mmCIF file of C-alpha atoms in Angstrom:
data_model
loop_
_atom_site.group_PDB
_atom_site.id
_atom_site.type_symbol
_atom_site.label_atom_id
_atom_site.label_comp_id
_atom_site.label_asym_id
_atom_site.label_seq_id
_atom_site.Cartn_x
_atom_site.Cartn_y
_atom_site.Cartn_z
ATOM 1 C CA SER A 1 0.027 -0.029 -0.010
ATOM 2 C CA ALA A 2 1.012 3.610 -0.387
ATOM 3 C CA LYS A 3 1.108 4.021 3.435
ATOM 4 C CA GLY A 4 3.382 0.986 3.733
ATOM 5 C CA LEU A 5 5.695 2.403 1.088
ATOM 6 C CA SER A 6 5.964 5.708 2.857
ATOM 7 C CA GLU A 7 6.779 3.978 6.187
ATOM 8 C CA MET A 8 9.387 1.835 4.454
ATOM 9 C CA ARG A 9 10.996 4.948 2.853
ATOM 10 C CA GLU A 10 11.142 6.581 6.246
ATOM 11 C CA GLN A 11 12.686 3.442 7.815
ATOM 12 C CA LEU A 12 15.359 3.466 5.046
ATOM 13 C CA GLY A 13 16.287 6.960 5.849
ATOM 14 C CA PHE A 14 14.664 9.040 3.050
ATOM 15 C CA LYS A 15 14.039 12.405 4.634
ATOM 16 C CA ASP A 16 10.863 13.443 2.805
ATOM 17 C CA ALA A 17 8.820 10.324 2.345
ATOM 18 C CA SER A 18 5.703 12.469 1.715
ATOM 19 C CA GLN A 19 7.001 13.473 -1.746
ATOM 20 C CA HIS A 20 7.029 9.836 -2.780
ATOM 21 C CA SER A 21 3.716 8.723 -1.406
ATOM 22 C CA MET A 22 0.854 8.047 -3.716
ATOM 23 C CA SER A 23 -2.731 9.068 -3.339
ATOM 24 C CA GLU A 24 -5.523 6.476 -2.855
ATOM 25 C CA SER A 25 -6.749 7.044 -6.433
ATOM 26 C CA GLU A 26 -3.236 6.499 -7.874
ATOM 27 C CA THR A 27 -2.840 3.353 -5.825
ATOM 28 C CA SER A 28 -6.190 1.866 -6.828
ATOM 29 C CA GLU A 29 -5.462 2.681 -10.451
ATOM 30 C CA LEU A 30 -2.237 0.702 -10.360
ATOM 31 C CA THR A 31 -3.790 -2.230 -8.578
ATOM 32 C CA THR A 32 -6.716 -2.304 -10.998
ATOM 33 C CA LYS A 33 -4.323 -2.322 -13.983
ATOM 34 C CA SER A 34 -2.181 -5.008 -12.448
ATOM 35 C CA LYS A 35 -5.071 -7.404 -11.823
ATOM 36 C CA ALA A 36 -5.993 -7.811 -15.549
ATOM 37 C CA PRO A 37 -3.079 -9.464 -17.252
ATOM 38 C CA GLU A 38 -3.151 -9.568 -21.050
ATOM 39 C CA GLU A 39 -4.145 -12.893 -22.513
ATOM 40 C CA VAL A 40 -1.815 -14.403 -25.135
ATOM 41 C CA ALA A 41 -3.433 -16.359 -27.932
ATOM 42 C CA PRO A 42 -2.267 -19.938 -28.037
ATOM 43 C CA MET A 43 -0.007 -20.891 -30.994
ATOM 44 C CA PRO A 44 -1.713 -22.750 -33.771
ATOM 45 C CA PRO A 45 -1.101 -26.542 -33.798
ATOM 46 C CA THR A 46 1.866 -27.616 -35.985
ATOM 47 C CA ARG A 47 2.063 -31.003 -37.721
ATOM 48 C CA LEU A 48 5.144 -32.997 -36.652
ATOM 49 C CA PRO A 49 6.764 -36.270 -37.847
ATOM 50 C CA GLY A 50 5.002 -39.458 -36.808
ATOM 51 C CA GLY A 51 1.596 -37.882 -36.991
ATOM 52 C CA PHE A 52 1.933 -35.857 -33.829
ATOM 53 C CA THR A 53 0.719 -32.262 -33.343
ATOM 54 C CA THR A 54 1.956 -29.554 -31.004
ATOM 55 C CA GLY A 55 -0.178 -29.387 -27.902
ATOM 56 C CA GLU A 56 -1.290 -33.095 -28.290
ATOM 57 C CA ARG A 57 -1.409 -35.057 -25.108
ATOM 58 C CA VAL A 58 0.876 -38.083 -24.924
ATOM 59 C CA SER A 59 2.125 -40.769 -22.438
ATOM 60 C CA SER A 60 5.537 -42.150 -22.141
ATOM 61 C CA LEU A 61 6.030 -45.875 -22.328
ATOM 62 C CA VAL A 62 8.358 -47.690 -19.834
ATOM 63 C CA SER A 63 9.567 -51.243 -20.431
ATOM 64 C CA ARG A 64 10.237 -53.253 -17.260
ATOM 65 C CA VAL A 65 10.954 -56.880 -16.462
ATOM 66 C CA ARG A 66 8.346 -58.296 -14.142
ATOM 67 C CA GLY A 67 8.414 -61.948 -13.134
ATOM 68 C CA GLY A 68 10.961 -62.688 -15.826
ATOM 69 C CA LEU A 69 8.685 -61.190 -18.617
ATOM 70 C CA LEU A 70 9.316 -57.897 -20.428
ATOM 71 C CA VAL A 71 6.236 -55.674 -19.957
ATOM 72 C CA LEU A 72 5.370 -52.244 -21.356
ATOM 73 C CA GLU A 73 3.645 -49.818 -18.977
ATOM 74 C CA LEU A 74 2.295 -46.280 -19.305
ATOM 75 C CA GLY A 75 4.631 -43.828 -17.678
ATOM 76 C CA ASN A 76 4.104 -40.006 -17.350
ATOM 77 C CA GLU A 77 1.693 -37.852 -19.260
ATOM 78 C CA GLY A 78 2.564 -34.617 -21.029
ATOM 79 C CA ALA A 79 2.137 -32.381 -23.998
ATOM 80 C CA VAL A 80 4.079 -32.337 -27.261
ATOM 81 C CA MET A 81 5.816 -28.986 -27.582
ATOM 82 C CA GLY A 82 7.855 -29.472 -30.796
ATOM 83 C CA ALA A 83 10.456 -31.495 -32.546
ATOM 84 C CA ARG A 84 14.229 -31.225 -32.676
ATOM 85 C CA GLY A 85 16.948 -32.940 -34.506
ATOM 86 C CA VAL A 86 18.191 -33.533 -38.065
ATOM 87 C CA GLY A 87 17.387 -36.241 -40.593
ATOM 88 C CA SER A 88 16.719 -39.620 -39.091
ATOM 89 C CA ASP A 89 17.539 -38.343 -35.612
ATOM 90 C CA LEU A 90 14.335 -36.271 -35.243
ATOM 91 C CA ARG A 91 12.849 -36.387 -31.757
ATOM 92 C CA LEU A 92 9.741 -34.995 -30.102
ATOM 93 C CA LEU A 93 10.102 -32.517 -27.364
ATOM 94 C CA VAL A 94 7.522 -33.320 -24.558
ATOM 95 C CA GLN A 95 6.726 -31.248 -21.521
ATOM 96 C CA PHE A 96 5.633 -33.704 -18.830
ATOM 97 C CA ASP A 97 2.978 -32.700 -16.253
ATOM 98 C CA ARG A 98 5.422 -33.526 -13.415
ATOM 99 C CA GLY A 99 7.622 -30.632 -14.500
ATOM 100 C CA PHE A 100 10.392 -32.249 -16.550
ATOM 101 C CA ASP A 101 10.875 -32.440 -20.311
ATOM 102 C CA TRP A 102 12.461 -35.095 -22.535
ATOM 103 C CA LEU A 103 13.387 -35.351 -26.124
ATOM 104 C CA LEU A 104 11.934 -38.644 -27.190
#
C-alpha cells in the first residue's frame, strides 16, 4: 500500500517520504491495472513427424521386467511442444505434467 511504502522509505532513511507517497486514487489505479493481465493467444497446432501435433497429449512408455517377462507400462503424461533434430535423428520435445521435459 502507499502508506506502507511511505513507512518503508522513512525506515530506510529517506528524509521526505511524503513526496514519494501516492494518493489512494493512484494506488487503486495501479492495482486495477495489475489485476488484468493480457491474454496471449495460443499458438496454432503444428504437424510434426510421426503424425503428432503440438499441444497433443501423450504418455511415455516404460519397459520393465516383471516376473521374468518384459512388460510395457504407461509412464508420465505430457504435451508435445515441438520437434528437434536432423534427418533420421528427429525427436519430439515433450513437456511432462510432473515438470520435466524429454526429447523422445
